[in-house]
Short mmCIF file of C-alpha atoms in Angstrom, two decimals:
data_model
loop_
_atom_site.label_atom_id
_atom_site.label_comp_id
_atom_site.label_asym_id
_atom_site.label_seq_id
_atom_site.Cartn_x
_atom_site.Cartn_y
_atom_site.Cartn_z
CA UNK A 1 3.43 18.08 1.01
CA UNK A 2 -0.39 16.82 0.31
CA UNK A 3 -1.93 15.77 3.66
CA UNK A 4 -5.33 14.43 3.63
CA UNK A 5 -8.30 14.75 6.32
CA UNK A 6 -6.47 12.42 8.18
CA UNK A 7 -2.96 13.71 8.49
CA UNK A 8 -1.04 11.37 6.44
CA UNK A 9 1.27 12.55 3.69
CA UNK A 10 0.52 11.34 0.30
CA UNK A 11 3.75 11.26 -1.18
CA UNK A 12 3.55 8.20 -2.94
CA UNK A 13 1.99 7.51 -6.42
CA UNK A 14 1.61 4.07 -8.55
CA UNK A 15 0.84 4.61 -12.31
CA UNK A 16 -0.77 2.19 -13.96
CA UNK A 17 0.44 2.53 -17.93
CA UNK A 18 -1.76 -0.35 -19.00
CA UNK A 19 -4.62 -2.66 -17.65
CA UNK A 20 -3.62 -5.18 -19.35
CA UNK A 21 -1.46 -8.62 -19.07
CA UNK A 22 0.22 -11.64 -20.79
CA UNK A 23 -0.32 -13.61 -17.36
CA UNK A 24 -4.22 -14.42 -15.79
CA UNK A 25 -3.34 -15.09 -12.19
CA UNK A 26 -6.40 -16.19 -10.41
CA UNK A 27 -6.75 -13.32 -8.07
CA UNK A 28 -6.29 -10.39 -10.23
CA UNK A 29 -7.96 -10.98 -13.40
CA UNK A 30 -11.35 -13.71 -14.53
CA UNK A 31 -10.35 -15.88 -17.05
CA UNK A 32 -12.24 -15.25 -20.39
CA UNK A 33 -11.95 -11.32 -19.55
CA UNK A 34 -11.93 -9.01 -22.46
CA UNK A 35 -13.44 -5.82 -21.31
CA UNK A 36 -10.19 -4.14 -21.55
CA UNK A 37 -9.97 0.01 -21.67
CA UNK A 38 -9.74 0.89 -25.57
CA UNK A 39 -6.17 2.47 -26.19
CA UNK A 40 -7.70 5.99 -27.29
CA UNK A 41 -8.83 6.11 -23.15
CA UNK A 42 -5.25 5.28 -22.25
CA UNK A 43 -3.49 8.63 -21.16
CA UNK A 44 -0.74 9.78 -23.80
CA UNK A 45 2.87 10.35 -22.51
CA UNK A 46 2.45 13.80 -22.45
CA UNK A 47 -0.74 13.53 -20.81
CA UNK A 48 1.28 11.23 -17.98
CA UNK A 49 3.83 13.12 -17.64
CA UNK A 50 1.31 16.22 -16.65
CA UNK A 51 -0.27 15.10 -13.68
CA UNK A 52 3.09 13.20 -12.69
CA UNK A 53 4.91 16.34 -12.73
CA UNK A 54 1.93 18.20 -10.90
CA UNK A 55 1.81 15.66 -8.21
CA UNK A 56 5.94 16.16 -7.79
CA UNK A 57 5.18 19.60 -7.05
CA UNK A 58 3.00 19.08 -4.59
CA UNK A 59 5.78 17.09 -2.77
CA UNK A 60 5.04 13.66 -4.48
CA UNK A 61 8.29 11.82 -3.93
CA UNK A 62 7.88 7.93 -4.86
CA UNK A 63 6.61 6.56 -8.63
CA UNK A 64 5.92 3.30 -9.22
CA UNK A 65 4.98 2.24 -12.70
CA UNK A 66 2.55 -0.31 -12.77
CA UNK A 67 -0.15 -2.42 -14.65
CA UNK A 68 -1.63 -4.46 -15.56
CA UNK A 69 2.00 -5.61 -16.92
CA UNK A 70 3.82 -2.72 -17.60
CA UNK A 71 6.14 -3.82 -20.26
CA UNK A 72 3.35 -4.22 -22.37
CA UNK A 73 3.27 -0.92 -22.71
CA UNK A 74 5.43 0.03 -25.85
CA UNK A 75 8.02 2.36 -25.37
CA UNK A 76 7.94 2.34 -21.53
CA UNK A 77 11.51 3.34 -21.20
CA UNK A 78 11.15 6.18 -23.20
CA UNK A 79 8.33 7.16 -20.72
CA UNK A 80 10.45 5.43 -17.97
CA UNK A 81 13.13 8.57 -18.78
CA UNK A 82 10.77 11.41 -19.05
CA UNK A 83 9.73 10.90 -15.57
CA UNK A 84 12.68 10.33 -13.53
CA UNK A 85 14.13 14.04 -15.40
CA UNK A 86 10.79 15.49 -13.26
CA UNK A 87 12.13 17.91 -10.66
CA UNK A 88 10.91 16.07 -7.41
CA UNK A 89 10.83 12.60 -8.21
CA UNK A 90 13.78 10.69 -6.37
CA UNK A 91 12.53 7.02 -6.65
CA UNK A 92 11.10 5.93 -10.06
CA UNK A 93 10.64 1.82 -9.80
CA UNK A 94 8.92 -0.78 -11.26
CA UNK A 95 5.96 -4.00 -10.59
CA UNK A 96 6.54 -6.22 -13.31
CA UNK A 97 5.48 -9.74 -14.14
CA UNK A 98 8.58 -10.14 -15.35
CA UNK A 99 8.28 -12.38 -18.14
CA UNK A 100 9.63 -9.43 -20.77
CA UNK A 101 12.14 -7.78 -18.31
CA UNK A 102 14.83 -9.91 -20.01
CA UNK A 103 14.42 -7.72 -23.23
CA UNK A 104 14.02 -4.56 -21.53
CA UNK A 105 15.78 -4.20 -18.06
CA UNK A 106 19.21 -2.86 -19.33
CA UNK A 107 17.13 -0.34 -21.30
CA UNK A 108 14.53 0.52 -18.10
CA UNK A 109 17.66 1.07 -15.64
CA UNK A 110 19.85 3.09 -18.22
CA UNK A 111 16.25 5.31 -18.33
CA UNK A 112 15.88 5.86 -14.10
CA UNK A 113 14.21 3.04 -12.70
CA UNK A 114 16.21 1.87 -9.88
CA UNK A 115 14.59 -0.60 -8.00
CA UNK A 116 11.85 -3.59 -9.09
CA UNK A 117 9.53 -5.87 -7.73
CA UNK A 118 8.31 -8.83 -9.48
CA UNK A 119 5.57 -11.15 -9.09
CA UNK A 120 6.34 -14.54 -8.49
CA UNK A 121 3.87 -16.96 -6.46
CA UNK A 122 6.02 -20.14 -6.64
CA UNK A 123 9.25 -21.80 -7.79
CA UNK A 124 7.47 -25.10 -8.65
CA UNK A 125 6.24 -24.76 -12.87
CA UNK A 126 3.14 -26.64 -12.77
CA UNK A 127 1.68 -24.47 -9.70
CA UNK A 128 2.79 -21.30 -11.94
CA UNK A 129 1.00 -22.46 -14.49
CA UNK A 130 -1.78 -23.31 -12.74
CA UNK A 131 -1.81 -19.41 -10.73
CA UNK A 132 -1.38 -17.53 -14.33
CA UNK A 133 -2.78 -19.70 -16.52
CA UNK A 134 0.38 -20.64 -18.82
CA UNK A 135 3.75 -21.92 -18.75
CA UNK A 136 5.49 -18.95 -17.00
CA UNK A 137 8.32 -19.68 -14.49
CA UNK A 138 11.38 -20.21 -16.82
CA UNK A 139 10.48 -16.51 -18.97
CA UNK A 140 9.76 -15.21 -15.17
CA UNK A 141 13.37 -16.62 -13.48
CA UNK A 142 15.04 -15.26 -16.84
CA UNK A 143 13.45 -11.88 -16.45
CA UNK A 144 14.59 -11.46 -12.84
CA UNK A 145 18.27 -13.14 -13.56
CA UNK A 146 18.08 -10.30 -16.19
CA UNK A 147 17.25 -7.26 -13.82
CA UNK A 148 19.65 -8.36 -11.60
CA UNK A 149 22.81 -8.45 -14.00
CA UNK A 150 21.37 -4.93 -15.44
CA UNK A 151 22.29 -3.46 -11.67
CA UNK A 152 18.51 -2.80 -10.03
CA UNK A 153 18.86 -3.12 -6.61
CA UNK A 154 16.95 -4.36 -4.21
CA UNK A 155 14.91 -6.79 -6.19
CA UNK A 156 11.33 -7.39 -4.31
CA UNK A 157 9.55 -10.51 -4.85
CA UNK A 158 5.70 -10.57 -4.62
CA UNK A 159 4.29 -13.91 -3.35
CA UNK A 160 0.55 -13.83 -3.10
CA UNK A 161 0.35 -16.84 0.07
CA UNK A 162 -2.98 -18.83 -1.15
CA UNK A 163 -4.49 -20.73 1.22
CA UNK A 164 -4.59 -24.40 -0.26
CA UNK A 165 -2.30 -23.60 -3.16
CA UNK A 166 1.34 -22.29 -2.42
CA UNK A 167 1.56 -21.91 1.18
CA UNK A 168 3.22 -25.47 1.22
CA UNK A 169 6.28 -23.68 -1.24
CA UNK A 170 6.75 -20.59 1.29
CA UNK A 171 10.00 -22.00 2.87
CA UNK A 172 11.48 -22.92 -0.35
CA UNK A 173 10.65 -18.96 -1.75
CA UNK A 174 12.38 -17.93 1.38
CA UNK A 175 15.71 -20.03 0.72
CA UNK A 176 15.24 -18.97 -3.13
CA UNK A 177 15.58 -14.85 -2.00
CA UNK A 178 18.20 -15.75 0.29
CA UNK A 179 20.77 -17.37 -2.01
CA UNK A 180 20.13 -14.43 -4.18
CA UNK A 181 20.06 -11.80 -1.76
CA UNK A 182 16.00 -10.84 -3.23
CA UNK A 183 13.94 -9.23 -0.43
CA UNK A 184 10.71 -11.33 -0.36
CA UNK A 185 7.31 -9.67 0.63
CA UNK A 186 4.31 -12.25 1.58
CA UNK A 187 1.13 -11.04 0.35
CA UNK A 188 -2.27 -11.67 1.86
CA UNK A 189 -4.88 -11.90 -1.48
CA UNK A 190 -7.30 -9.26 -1.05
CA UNK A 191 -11.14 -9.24 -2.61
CA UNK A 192 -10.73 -7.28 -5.48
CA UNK A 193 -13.38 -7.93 -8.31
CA UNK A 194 -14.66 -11.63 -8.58
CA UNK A 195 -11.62 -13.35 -9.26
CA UNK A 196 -10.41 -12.27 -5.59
CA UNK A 197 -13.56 -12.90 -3.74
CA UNK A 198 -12.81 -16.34 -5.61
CA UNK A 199 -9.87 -16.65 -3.88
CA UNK A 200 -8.78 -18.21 -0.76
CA UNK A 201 -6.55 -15.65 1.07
CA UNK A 202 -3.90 -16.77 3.61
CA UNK A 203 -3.73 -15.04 7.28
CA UNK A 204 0.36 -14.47 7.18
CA UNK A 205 0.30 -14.54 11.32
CA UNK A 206 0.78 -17.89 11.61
CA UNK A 207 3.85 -17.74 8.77
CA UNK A 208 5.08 -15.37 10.25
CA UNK A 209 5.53 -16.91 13.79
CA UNK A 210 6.78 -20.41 11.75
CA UNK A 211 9.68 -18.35 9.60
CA UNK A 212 11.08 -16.89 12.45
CA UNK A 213 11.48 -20.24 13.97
CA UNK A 214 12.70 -22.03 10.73
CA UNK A 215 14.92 -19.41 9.39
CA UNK A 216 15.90 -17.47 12.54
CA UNK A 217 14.55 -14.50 10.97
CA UNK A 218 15.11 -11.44 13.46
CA UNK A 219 13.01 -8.19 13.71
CA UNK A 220 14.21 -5.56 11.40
CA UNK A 221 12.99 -1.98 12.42
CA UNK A 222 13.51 -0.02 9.25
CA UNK A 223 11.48 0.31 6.36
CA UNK A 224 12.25 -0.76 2.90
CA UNK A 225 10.57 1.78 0.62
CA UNK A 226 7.66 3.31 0.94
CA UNK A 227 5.09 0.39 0.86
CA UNK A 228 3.33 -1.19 3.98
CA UNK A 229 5.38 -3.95 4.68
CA UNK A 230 6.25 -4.79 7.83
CA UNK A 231 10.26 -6.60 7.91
CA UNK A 232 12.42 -9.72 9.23
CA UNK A 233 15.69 -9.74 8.77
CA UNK A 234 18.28 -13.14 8.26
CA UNK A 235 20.99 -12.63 11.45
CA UNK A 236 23.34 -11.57 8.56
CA UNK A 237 21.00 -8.67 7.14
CA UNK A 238 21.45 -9.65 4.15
CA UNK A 239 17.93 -10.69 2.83
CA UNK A 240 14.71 -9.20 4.63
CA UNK A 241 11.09 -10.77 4.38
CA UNK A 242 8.32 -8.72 4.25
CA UNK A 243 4.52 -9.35 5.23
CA UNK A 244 1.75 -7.00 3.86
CA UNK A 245 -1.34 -8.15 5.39
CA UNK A 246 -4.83 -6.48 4.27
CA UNK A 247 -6.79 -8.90 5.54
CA UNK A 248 -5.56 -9.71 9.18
CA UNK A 249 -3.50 -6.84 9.79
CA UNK A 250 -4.44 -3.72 7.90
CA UNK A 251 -2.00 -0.53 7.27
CA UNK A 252 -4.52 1.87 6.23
CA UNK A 253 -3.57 4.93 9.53
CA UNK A 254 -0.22 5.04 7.90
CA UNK A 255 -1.00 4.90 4.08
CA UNK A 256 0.86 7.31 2.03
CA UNK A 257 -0.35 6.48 -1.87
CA UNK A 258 -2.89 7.08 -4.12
CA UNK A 259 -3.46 4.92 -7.63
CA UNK A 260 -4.03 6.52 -11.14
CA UNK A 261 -5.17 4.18 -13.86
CA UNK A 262 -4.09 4.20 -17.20
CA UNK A 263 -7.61 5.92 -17.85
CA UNK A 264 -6.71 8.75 -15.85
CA UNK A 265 -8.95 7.88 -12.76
CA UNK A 266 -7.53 8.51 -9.47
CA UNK A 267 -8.17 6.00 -7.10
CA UNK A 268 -7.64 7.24 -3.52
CA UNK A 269 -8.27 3.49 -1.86
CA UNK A 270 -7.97 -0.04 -3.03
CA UNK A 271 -11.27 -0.75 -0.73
CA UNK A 272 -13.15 2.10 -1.58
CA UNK A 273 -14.99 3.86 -4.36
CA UNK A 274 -13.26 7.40 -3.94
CA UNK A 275 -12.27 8.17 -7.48
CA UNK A 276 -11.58 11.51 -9.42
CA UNK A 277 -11.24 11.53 -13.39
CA UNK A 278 -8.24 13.27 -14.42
CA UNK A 279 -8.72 12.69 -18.29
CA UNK A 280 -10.99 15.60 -18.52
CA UNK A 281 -8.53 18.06 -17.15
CA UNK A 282 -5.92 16.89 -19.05
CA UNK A 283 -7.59 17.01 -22.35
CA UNK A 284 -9.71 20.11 -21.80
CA UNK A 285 -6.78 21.97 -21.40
CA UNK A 286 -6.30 22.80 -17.75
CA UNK A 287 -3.08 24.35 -16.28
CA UNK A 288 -0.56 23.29 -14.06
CA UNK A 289 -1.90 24.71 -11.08
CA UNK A 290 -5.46 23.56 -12.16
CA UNK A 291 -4.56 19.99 -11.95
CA UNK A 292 -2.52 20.90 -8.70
CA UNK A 293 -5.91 21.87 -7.43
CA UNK A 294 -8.31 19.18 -8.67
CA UNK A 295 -5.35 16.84 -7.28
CA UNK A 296 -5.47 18.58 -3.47
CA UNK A 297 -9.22 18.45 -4.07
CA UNK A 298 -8.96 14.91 -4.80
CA UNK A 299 -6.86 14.00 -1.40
CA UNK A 300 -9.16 15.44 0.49
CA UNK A 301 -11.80 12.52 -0.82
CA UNK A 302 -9.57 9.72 0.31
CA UNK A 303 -11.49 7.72 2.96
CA UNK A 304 -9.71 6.60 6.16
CA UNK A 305 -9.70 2.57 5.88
CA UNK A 306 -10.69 -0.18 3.51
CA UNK A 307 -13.38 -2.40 4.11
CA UNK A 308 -12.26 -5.83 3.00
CA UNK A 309 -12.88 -7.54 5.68
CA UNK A 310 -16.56 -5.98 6.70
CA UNK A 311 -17.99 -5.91 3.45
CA UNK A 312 -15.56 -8.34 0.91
CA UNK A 313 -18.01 -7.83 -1.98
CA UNK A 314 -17.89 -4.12 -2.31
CA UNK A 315 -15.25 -3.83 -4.72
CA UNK A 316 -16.43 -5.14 -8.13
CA UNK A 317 -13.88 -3.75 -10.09
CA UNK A 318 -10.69 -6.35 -10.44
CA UNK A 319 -7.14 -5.10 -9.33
CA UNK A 320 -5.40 -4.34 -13.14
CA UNK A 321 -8.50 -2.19 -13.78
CA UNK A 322 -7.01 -0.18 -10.45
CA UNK A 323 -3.14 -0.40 -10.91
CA UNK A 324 -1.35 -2.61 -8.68
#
């Protein structure tokens, strides 16, 4: 198992396939932005499924593939497969705008991915369009109607709570993931790049305290996954609601992931500038147990906490240029 200099085990890794996306929510990416990473940077499938496979033998567990938007990444489920064969990996899932899962999620679960989560900020179309910058909501609600009927399960929805511009629709999201058994996870926005310094985040305390009144939402001790949510449960257990909170409440003495960009660059911290660029190794021809060593070498860089809250302009670069 890789442990860093801290003791936590890193068994957790989110792949970013592409930087890119059909959607321009105002917290992830500036409007006008074009400074994409040219495809001939993007790591190959073969290259992927190298460092993947070298991180599963080192005790890596957990695979998320994310973006960007994934799905704009052709052939995903072809890649989708060739990971969840890797001896080691036991939970291959998904972040996904959603607005192409409708064509794809029969063909992504028949491939390994079991479980998804999908961004969704509100249930009310003109304050969709006005978080991602088009008409979204009806190809988003298809997308996840779509990965249910396909079998993933659980379905996670990501609400980013803006202060100012959707905390007002929280209760109805809530109601939404209950009558369709979704497990919802609160987000607080975090500074990433301009476009989330821009960005009003929402301290989840207070909504916290108001949805266990509302919706007699009850403590639920278990985890679901291996993200940083912490869990209420409806007095069924049926639906749970999550709150990740970066800003008020930070997770970062139990953090158990590390980020690699479609680019190849390791990112060790969402806060931080710890990087290590893979893309050399994998293209100068190193072996299996040389990445397995660059890859140990690079845990041992990852710094203990993020600093969004002492120093929210650090972070210049925006989050699909990370991986979400």
């Amino acid at each position: 198992m890789l442990r860093d200099r801290y003791g936590r085990s890193i068994e957790y890794l989110r792949l970013s396939v592409t930087d890119r996306c059909d959607l321009r929510c105002s917290y992830c990416i500036p409007k006008g932005f074009k400074g994409f990473e040219e495809p001939q940077h993007w790591l190959t499938f073969d290259e992927i499924e190298r460092v993947v496979a070298a991180f599963a033998r080192l005790g890596t567990r957990r695979l998320r593939l994310t973006g960007g938007e994934p799905l704009l990444r052709r052939n995903l489920a072809e890649l989708a497969g060739r990971l969840s064969s890797l001896p080691g990996i036991d939970d291959l899932s998904l972040s996904t705008n959603a607005t192409r899962l409708a064509h794809h999620a029969g063909e992504l679960r028949a491939a390994g991915v079991s479980r998804i989560n999908v961004s969704l900020d509100s249930l009310d179309r003109a304050c969709m369009h006005q978080i991602t910058g088009r008409d979204s909501l009806g190809m988003i609600l298809d997308g996840i109607m779509a990965g249910k009927a396909a079998g993933f399960d659980p379905i996670k929805i990501n609400m980013v709570a803006l202060r100012g511009v959707n905390e007002h629709q929280i209760d109805a999201m809530v109601a939404f993931c209950i009558e369709h058994q979704f497990v919802l996870r609160l987000i607080e926005a975090m500074p990433m790049g301009a476009s989330g310094r821009d960005t009003s985040w929402l301290d989840l305390g207070p909504v916290e305290r108001h949805l266990r009144r509302h919706f007699g939402l009850i403590h639920q001790p278990a985890k679901l996954g291996g993200g940083p949510a912490r869990y209420l449960a409806t007095p069924d257990g049926r639906t749970s609601v999550g709150f990740i909170t970066p800003m008020s409440q930070h997770f970062c003495a139990d953090c158990n992931r590390v980020r690699l960009s479609v680019d190849g660059t390791l990112y060790l911290c969402l806060g931080q500038e710890d990087k290590v660029d893979m893309r050399p190794l994998l293209r100068g021809g190193a072996s299996g147990a040389e990445l397995e060593q660059a890859i140990r070498a690079a845990i041992e860089l990852k710094p203990e906490k993020h600093e969004f809250r002492e120093q929210p302009g650090k972070i210049i670069r925006f989050m699909s240029q990370t991986g979400g």
